[in-house]
mmCIF file of C-alpha atoms in Angstrom:
data_model
loop_
_atom_site.group_PDB
_atom_site.id
_atom_site.type_symbol
_atom_site.label_atom_id
_atom_site.label_comp_id
_atom_site.label_asym_id
_atom_site.label_seq_id
_atom_site.Cartn_x
_atom_site.Cartn_y
_atom_site.Cartn_z
ATOM 1 C CA MET A 1 -8.076 -6.594 5.435
ATOM 2 C CA ARG A 2 -6.077 -7.366 2.332
ATOM 3 C CA ALA A 3 -8.941 -8.297 -0.004
ATOM 4 C CA GLY A 4 -9.202 -4.824 -1.570
ATOM 5 C CA MET A 5 -5.491 -4.778 -2.278
ATOM 6 C CA LEU A 6 -5.584 -8.224 -3.824
ATOM 7 C CA THR A 7 -8.495 -7.436 -6.075
ATOM 8 C CA GLY A 8 -6.814 -4.223 -7.157
ATOM 9 C CA MET A 9 -3.770 -6.176 -8.243
ATOM 10 C CA ILE A 10 -5.909 -8.398 -10.471
ATOM 11 C CA ASN A 11 -7.139 -5.373 -12.423
ATOM 12 C CA LEU A 12 -3.695 -4.493 -13.716
ATOM 13 C CA ARG A 13 -3.457 -4.591 -17.493
ATOM 14 C CA GLY A 14 -0.005 -3.066 -17.906
ATOM 15 C CA ILE A 15 1.973 -0.101 -16.693
ATOM 16 C CA GLY A 16 0.309 3.284 -16.565
ATOM 17 C CA ALA A 17 -1.912 5.626 -14.624
ATOM 18 C CA HIS A 18 -4.813 3.176 -14.362
ATOM 19 C CA SER A 19 -2.546 0.538 -12.829
ATOM 20 C CA VAL A 20 -1.027 2.871 -10.288
ATOM 21 C CA VAL A 21 -4.429 4.257 -9.307
ATOM 22 C CA ALA A 22 -5.601 0.691 -8.634
ATOM 23 C CA ILE A 23 -2.554 -0.063 -6.505
ATOM 24 C CA ALA A 24 -2.759 3.270 -4.685
ATOM 25 C CA ALA A 25 -6.417 2.683 -3.909
ATOM 26 C CA GLY A 26 -5.612 -0.795 -2.644
ATOM 27 C CA ALA A 27 -2.808 0.547 -0.496
ATOM 28 C CA LEU A 28 -5.189 3.098 1.030
ATOM 29 C CA LEU A 29 -7.734 0.375 1.741
ATOM 30 C CA LEU A 30 -5.008 -1.699 3.339
ATOM 31 C CA ALA A 31 -3.686 1.139 5.471
ATOM 32 C CA GLY A 32 -7.222 1.990 6.546
ATOM 33 C CA CYS A 33 -7.387 -1.289 8.465
ATOM 34 C CA GLY A 34 -6.619 -0.648 12.088
ATOM 35 C CA SER A 35 -5.963 3.067 11.654
ATOM 36 C CA ASN A 36 -8.635 4.438 13.943
ATOM 37 C CA GLU A 37 -6.308 4.642 16.928
ATOM 38 C CA GLU A 38 -3.103 6.501 17.549
ATOM 39 C CA SER A 39 -0.014 4.336 17.627
ATOM 40 C CA SER A 40 1.686 4.137 20.995
ATOM 41 C CA GLY A 41 5.134 3.839 19.459
ATOM 42 C CA GLY A 42 7.384 6.195 17.583
ATOM 43 C CA VAL A 43 8.479 9.705 18.423
ATOM 44 C CA SER A 44 6.085 12.416 19.578
ATOM 45 C CA THR A 45 6.863 15.744 17.960
ATOM 46 C CA ALA A 46 4.896 18.610 16.472
ATOM 47 C CA ALA A 47 3.052 18.049 13.220
ATOM 48 C CA PRO A 48 4.842 19.484 10.166
ATOM 49 C CA SER A 49 3.751 22.937 9.012
ATOM 50 C CA THR A 50 4.826 22.047 5.468
ATOM 51 C CA PRO A 51 1.805 21.353 3.191
ATOM 52 C CA ARG A 52 1.178 17.627 2.991
ATOM 53 C CA ASP A 53 1.674 17.371 -0.778
ATOM 54 C CA GLN A 54 5.136 18.888 -0.311
ATOM 55 C CA LEU A 55 6.028 16.118 2.131
ATOM 56 C CA LEU A 56 5.840 13.591 -0.701
ATOM 57 C CA LEU A 57 8.906 12.535 -2.641
ATOM 58 C CA THR A 58 9.428 14.494 -5.852
ATOM 59 C CA PRO A 59 9.804 12.723 -9.221
ATOM 60 C CA GLU A 60 13.555 13.278 -8.932
ATOM 61 C CA GLU A 61 13.603 11.485 -5.574
ATOM 62 C CA PHE A 62 12.036 8.324 -6.947
ATOM 63 C CA PRO A 63 14.413 5.679 -8.387
ATOM 64 C CA PRO A 64 16.120 6.363 -11.736
ATOM 65 C CA ASN A 65 14.161 5.507 -14.898
ATOM 66 C CA SER A 66 10.823 5.907 -13.130
ATOM 67 C CA LYS A 67 8.213 8.329 -14.425
ATOM 68 C CA LYS A 68 5.655 10.210 -12.346
ATOM 69 C CA VAL A 69 2.016 9.186 -12.658
ATOM 70 C CA ASP A 70 -0.704 11.621 -11.591
ATOM 71 C CA LEU A 71 -3.141 10.284 -9.004
ATOM 72 C CA PRO A 72 -6.126 12.680 -8.839
ATOM 73 C CA LYS A 73 -8.119 12.381 -5.627
ATOM 74 C CA ASP A 74 -11.411 11.841 -7.450
ATOM 75 C CA ARG A 75 -9.961 8.844 -9.305
ATOM 76 C CA LEU A 76 -8.598 7.430 -6.064
ATOM 77 C CA GLU A 77 -11.943 7.857 -4.363
ATOM 78 C CA GLY A 78 -13.658 6.107 -7.266
ATOM 79 C CA ALA A 79 -11.133 3.277 -7.272
ATOM 80 C CA THR A 80 -11.362 2.714 -3.531
ATOM 81 C CA ALA A 81 -15.161 2.633 -3.762
ATOM 82 C CA ASP A 82 -14.961 0.057 -6.572
ATOM 83 C CA LEU A 83 -12.493 -2.131 -4.682
ATOM 84 C CA ALA A 84 -14.496 -1.879 -1.474
ATOM 85 C CA GLY A 85 -17.629 -2.973 -3.348
ATOM 86 C CA ILE A 86 -15.826 -5.962 -4.815
ATOM 87 C CA GLN A 87 -14.463 -6.882 -1.403
ATOM 88 C CA GLN A 88 -17.932 -6.763 0.113
ATOM 89 C CA SER A 89 -19.186 -9.426 -2.299
ATOM 90 C CA ALA A 90 -16.024 -11.540 -2.255
ATOM 91 C CA THR A 91 -15.498 -14.761 -0.323
ATOM 92 C CA LEU A 92 -12.450 -14.706 1.914
ATOM 93 C CA SER A 93 -10.847 -17.717 3.549
ATOM 94 C CA PRO A 94 -10.260 -18.016 6.435
ATOM 95 C CA GLU A 95 -13.432 -16.132 7.328
ATOM 96 C CA GLU A 96 -11.994 -14.640 10.505
ATOM 97 C CA CYS A 97 -9.557 -12.597 8.380
ATOM 98 C CA ALA A 98 -12.321 -10.541 6.799
ATOM 99 C CA GLY A 99 -13.108 -7.116 8.281
ATOM 100 C CA THR A 100 -16.547 -5.543 8.052
ATOM 101 C CA GLN A 101 -17.308 -3.403 5.018
ATOM 102 C CA GLN A 102 -18.598 -0.570 7.159
ATOM 103 C CA ASP A 103 -15.377 -0.299 9.159
ATOM 104 C CA LEU A 104 -13.266 -0.524 6.003
ATOM 105 C CA SER A 105 -15.266 2.133 4.160
ATOM 106 C CA THR A 106 -15.168 4.530 7.099
ATOM 107 C CA ALA A 107 -11.427 4.122 7.609
ATOM 108 C CA THR A 108 -10.724 4.525 3.896
ATOM 109 C CA LYS A 109 -12.849 7.661 3.602
ATOM 110 C CA ASP A 110 -11.084 9.235 6.568
ATOM 111 C CA LEU A 111 -7.674 8.266 5.260
ATOM 112 C CA LEU A 112 -8.296 9.635 1.769
ATOM 113 C CA GLY A 113 -9.544 12.887 3.194
ATOM 114 C CA GLN A 114 -6.264 13.410 4.998
ATOM 115 C CA SER A 115 -3.754 11.960 2.522
ATOM 116 C CA ALA A 116 -1.464 13.190 -0.207
ATOM 117 C CA VAL A 117 -0.450 10.502 -2.710
ATOM 118 C CA ALA A 118 2.334 10.161 -5.268
ATOM 119 C CA GLY A 119 2.947 7.447 -7.837
ATOM 120 C CA ALA A 120 5.579 6.482 -10.396
ATOM 121 C CA THR A 121 6.319 3.610 -12.761
ATOM 122 C CA ASP A 122 9.374 2.102 -14.381
ATOM 123 C CA GLU A 123 8.081 0.815 -17.702
ATOM 124 C CA LYS A 124 11.229 -1.164 -18.485
ATOM 125 C CA SER A 125 11.301 -3.196 -15.279
ATOM 126 C CA GLY A 126 7.540 -3.223 -14.697
ATOM 127 C CA VAL A 127 7.903 -1.827 -11.175
ATOM 128 C CA MET A 128 5.277 0.505 -9.705
ATOM 129 C CA TYR A 129 5.835 2.893 -6.806
ATOM 130 C CA VAL A 130 3.204 4.452 -4.559
ATOM 131 C CA GLU A 131 3.783 6.744 -1.592
ATOM 132 C CA PHE A 132 1.244 8.441 0.627
ATOM 133 C CA VAL A 133 1.391 10.707 3.649
ATOM 134 C CA SER A 134 -1.670 10.742 5.889
ATOM 135 C CA GLY A 135 -2.442 13.401 8.466
ATOM 136 C CA ARG A 136 -2.999 10.898 11.226
ATOM 137 C CA ALA A 137 -1.012 8.111 12.872
ATOM 138 C CA GLY A 138 -2.045 4.548 12.089
ATOM 139 C CA ASN A 139 -1.994 1.580 14.450
ATOM 140 C CA LEU A 140 0.964 -0.284 12.940
ATOM 141 C CA ALA A 141 1.023 -2.927 15.662
ATOM 142 C CA GLN A 142 -2.494 -3.972 14.673
ATOM 143 C CA ILE A 143 -1.465 -4.308 11.023
ATOM 144 C CA THR A 144 1.579 -6.396 11.936
ATOM 145 C CA ASP A 145 -0.568 -8.600 14.151
ATOM 146 C CA GLY A 146 -3.079 -9.026 11.331
ATOM 147 C CA ASN A 147 -0.300 -10.063 8.972
ATOM 148 C CA ARG A 148 0.869 -12.629 11.496
ATOM 149 C CA LYS A 149 -2.587 -14.077 12.127
ATOM 150 C CA CYS A 150 -3.595 -14.068 8.448
ATOM 151 C CA GLY A 151 -0.321 -14.929 6.744
ATOM 152 C CA GLU A 152 -2.131 -16.651 3.876
ATOM 153 C CA VAL A 153 -5.529 -15.613 2.566
ATOM 154 C CA THR A 154 -7.609 -16.770 -0.396
ATOM 155 C CA VAL A 155 -10.062 -14.327 -1.980
ATOM 156 C CA THR A 156 -12.681 -15.447 -4.492
ATOM 157 C CA SER A 157 -14.770 -12.878 -6.340
ATOM 158 C CA SER A 158 -16.605 -12.366 -9.608
ATOM 159 C CA ILE A 159 -16.063 -9.458 -11.982
ATOM 160 C CA GLU A 160 -18.017 -9.130 -15.213
ATOM 161 C CA GLY A 161 -19.096 -12.756 -14.913
ATOM 162 C CA ARG A 162 -15.581 -14.120 -14.494
ATOM 163 C CA GLN A 163 -14.423 -15.788 -11.308
ATOM 164 C CA ILE A 164 -11.199 -14.448 -9.865
ATOM 165 C CA THR A 165 -9.238 -16.360 -7.257
ATOM 166 C CA THR A 166 -6.308 -14.765 -5.484
ATOM 167 C CA VAL A 167 -4.015 -16.408 -2.968
ATOM 168 C CA SER A 168 -1.952 -13.958 -0.930
ATOM 169 C CA LYS A 169 0.954 -14.692 1.357
ATOM 170 C CA VAL A 170 2.360 -11.954 3.570
ATOM 171 C CA GLU A 171 5.496 -11.972 5.698
ATOM 172 C CA ASN A 172 6.482 -9.404 8.303
ATOM 173 C CA LEU A 173 10.067 -8.227 7.855
ATOM 174 C CA THR A 174 12.454 -6.213 9.982
ATOM 175 C CA ALA A 175 12.184 -2.448 9.494
ATOM 176 C CA PRO A 176 15.351 -0.583 8.431
ATOM 177 C CA ALA A 177 17.729 0.075 11.316
ATOM 178 C CA GLU A 178 17.952 3.671 10.110
ATOM 179 C CA LEU A 179 14.334 4.168 11.237
ATOM 180 C CA LYS A 180 14.741 2.911 14.810
ATOM 181 C CA SER A 181 13.766 6.362 16.128
ATOM 182 C CA VAL A 182 10.222 6.046 14.736
ATOM 183 C CA ASP A 183 7.504 3.399 14.769
ATOM 184 C CA ALA A 184 8.002 1.558 11.450
ATOM 185 C CA ILE A 185 6.986 -1.756 9.907
ATOM 186 C CA VAL A 186 7.868 -3.552 6.680
ATOM 187 C CA TYR A 187 6.278 -6.583 5.056
ATOM 188 C CA ARG A 188 6.436 -8.500 1.784
ATOM 189 C CA SER A 189 3.390 -9.797 -0.091
ATOM 190 C CA THR A 190 3.171 -12.372 -2.852
ATOM 191 C CA THR A 191 -0.119 -12.855 -4.689
ATOM 192 C CA ILE A 192 -1.124 -15.426 -7.264
ATOM 193 C CA SER A 193 -4.278 -14.427 -9.127
ATOM 194 C CA THR A 194 -6.239 -16.543 -11.593
ATOM 195 C CA VAL A 195 -9.063 -15.269 -13.787
ATOM 196 C CA GLY A 196 -11.327 -18.125 -14.845
ATOM 197 C CA SER A 197 -9.238 -20.826 -16.473
ATOM 198 C CA GLY A 198 -6.503 -18.383 -17.453
ATOM 199 C CA LYS A 199 -2.839 -18.501 -16.571
ATOM 200 C CA PRO A 200 -2.039 -17.502 -12.977
ATOM 201 C CA LEU A 201 -0.575 -14.021 -12.553
ATOM 202 C CA THR A 202 2.042 -13.598 -9.828
ATOM 203 C CA SER A 203 2.912 -10.265 -8.245
ATOM 204 C CA THR A 204 5.351 -9.314 -5.523
ATOM 205 C CA SER A 205 5.359 -6.200 -3.378
ATOM 206 C CA TYR A 206 7.081 -4.632 -0.418
ATOM 207 C CA MET A 207 5.327 -2.169 1.843
ATOM 208 C CA GLY A 208 6.739 0.045 4.569
ATOM 209 C CA MET A 209 4.739 2.202 6.958
ATOM 210 C CA ALA A 210 5.957 4.593 9.632
ATOM 211 C CA THR A 211 4.219 6.891 12.099
ATOM 212 C CA LEU A 212 5.868 10.113 13.195
ATOM 213 C CA ARG A 213 4.842 13.665 13.986
ATOM 214 C CA GLY A 214 1.186 12.657 14.038
ATOM 215 C CA ALA A 215 1.326 11.351 10.459
ATOM 216 C CA THR A 216 1.654 8.048 8.627
ATOM 217 C CA VAL A 217 4.137 7.647 5.795
ATOM 218 C CA ALA A 218 3.749 4.610 3.549
ATOM 219 C CA VAL A 219 5.697 3.351 0.548
ATOM 220 C CA ARG A 220 4.669 0.390 -1.601
ATOM 221 C CA VAL A 221 6.772 -1.048 -4.415
ATOM 222 C CA SER A 222 5.121 -3.676 -6.625
ATOM 223 C CA ALA A 223 5.721 -5.642 -9.795
ATOM 224 C CA LEU A 224 3.786 -8.215 -11.799
ATOM 225 C CA ARG A 225 6.863 -10.371 -11.838
ATOM 226 C CA ASP A 226 9.815 -10.894 -9.528
ATOM 227 C CA ALA A 227 11.358 -7.533 -10.363
ATOM 228 C CA VAL A 228 11.165 -5.725 -7.031
ATOM 229 C CA ASP A 229 14.586 -4.947 -5.580
ATOM 230 C CA GLU A 230 14.332 -4.959 -1.787
ATOM 231 C CA PRO A 231 17.334 -2.662 -1.165
ATOM 232 C CA THR A 232 15.841 -0.086 -3.562
ATOM 233 C CA PHE A 233 12.517 -0.289 -1.737
ATOM 234 C CA ARG A 234 14.207 0.170 1.628
ATOM 235 C CA GLN A 235 16.170 3.191 0.439
ATOM 236 C CA LEU A 236 12.981 4.762 -0.918
ATOM 237 C CA PHE A 237 11.108 4.095 2.309
ATOM 238 C CA ILE A 238 13.884 5.626 4.405
ATOM 239 C CA ALA A 239 13.985 8.700 2.133
ATOM 240 C CA ALA A 240 10.207 9.175 2.426
ATOM 241 C CA VAL A 241 10.296 8.990 6.220
ATOM 242 C CA ARG A 242 13.325 11.278 6.485
ATOM 243 C CA LYS A 243 11.560 13.922 4.383
ATOM 244 C CA VAL A 244 8.673 14.101 6.862
ATOM 245 C CA GLU A 245 11.013 13.848 9.824
ATOM 246 C CA LYS A 246 13.081 16.850 8.685
ATOM 247 C CA ALA A 247 10.244 18.999 7.350
ATOM 248 C CA ASP A 248 9.388 22.333 8.913
#
């Protein structure tokens, strides 16, 4: 489930549009896992009439010092296809934590077709922000259960003749109390990636997902070093959910 996200993190070469596209694509792959069913939790209200791209946070609503990065759908589709291809040929341990490529590709295609995505970066701190709003409700309980069962995963792949090994640890956290009226989850991921005999690269991220009004709202905040502020992430996640909750 997380292999696409992990491989996407390895491809980062600095802050910019390419990096955020890779992370956004990985986040979409991740959210595609277990999203074929409606969640049984959360509130049941009418879907927003507001256009989906207007449900996203504006550049002014992202944290100070961050700058918007455009995420064209064609680039996202290309990135998700690339990451899915890498995942298909990768070795994942333990084996029971690997989903089938067909299921992943189908879920990702459906998710992309119904999602609006926004991204931003803070070049000074090295933090990257990605938000997406999908037009369907994901099965958050299945994602949480997958995190619990596969709390540590090792992915080994080869890109351009170089072996890449990534160890990922994920921990389910408590969702913000402010979101108790909706179905919401939060988890933290730490990945250590090594390319060949190079120096290991550590990244940390927080991800929050919520289902409400027939939609899924997700916010991911990542950094290639320990620069992610959890309170800032939580505030951003709450703001993203509130925007959908209050929309017409």
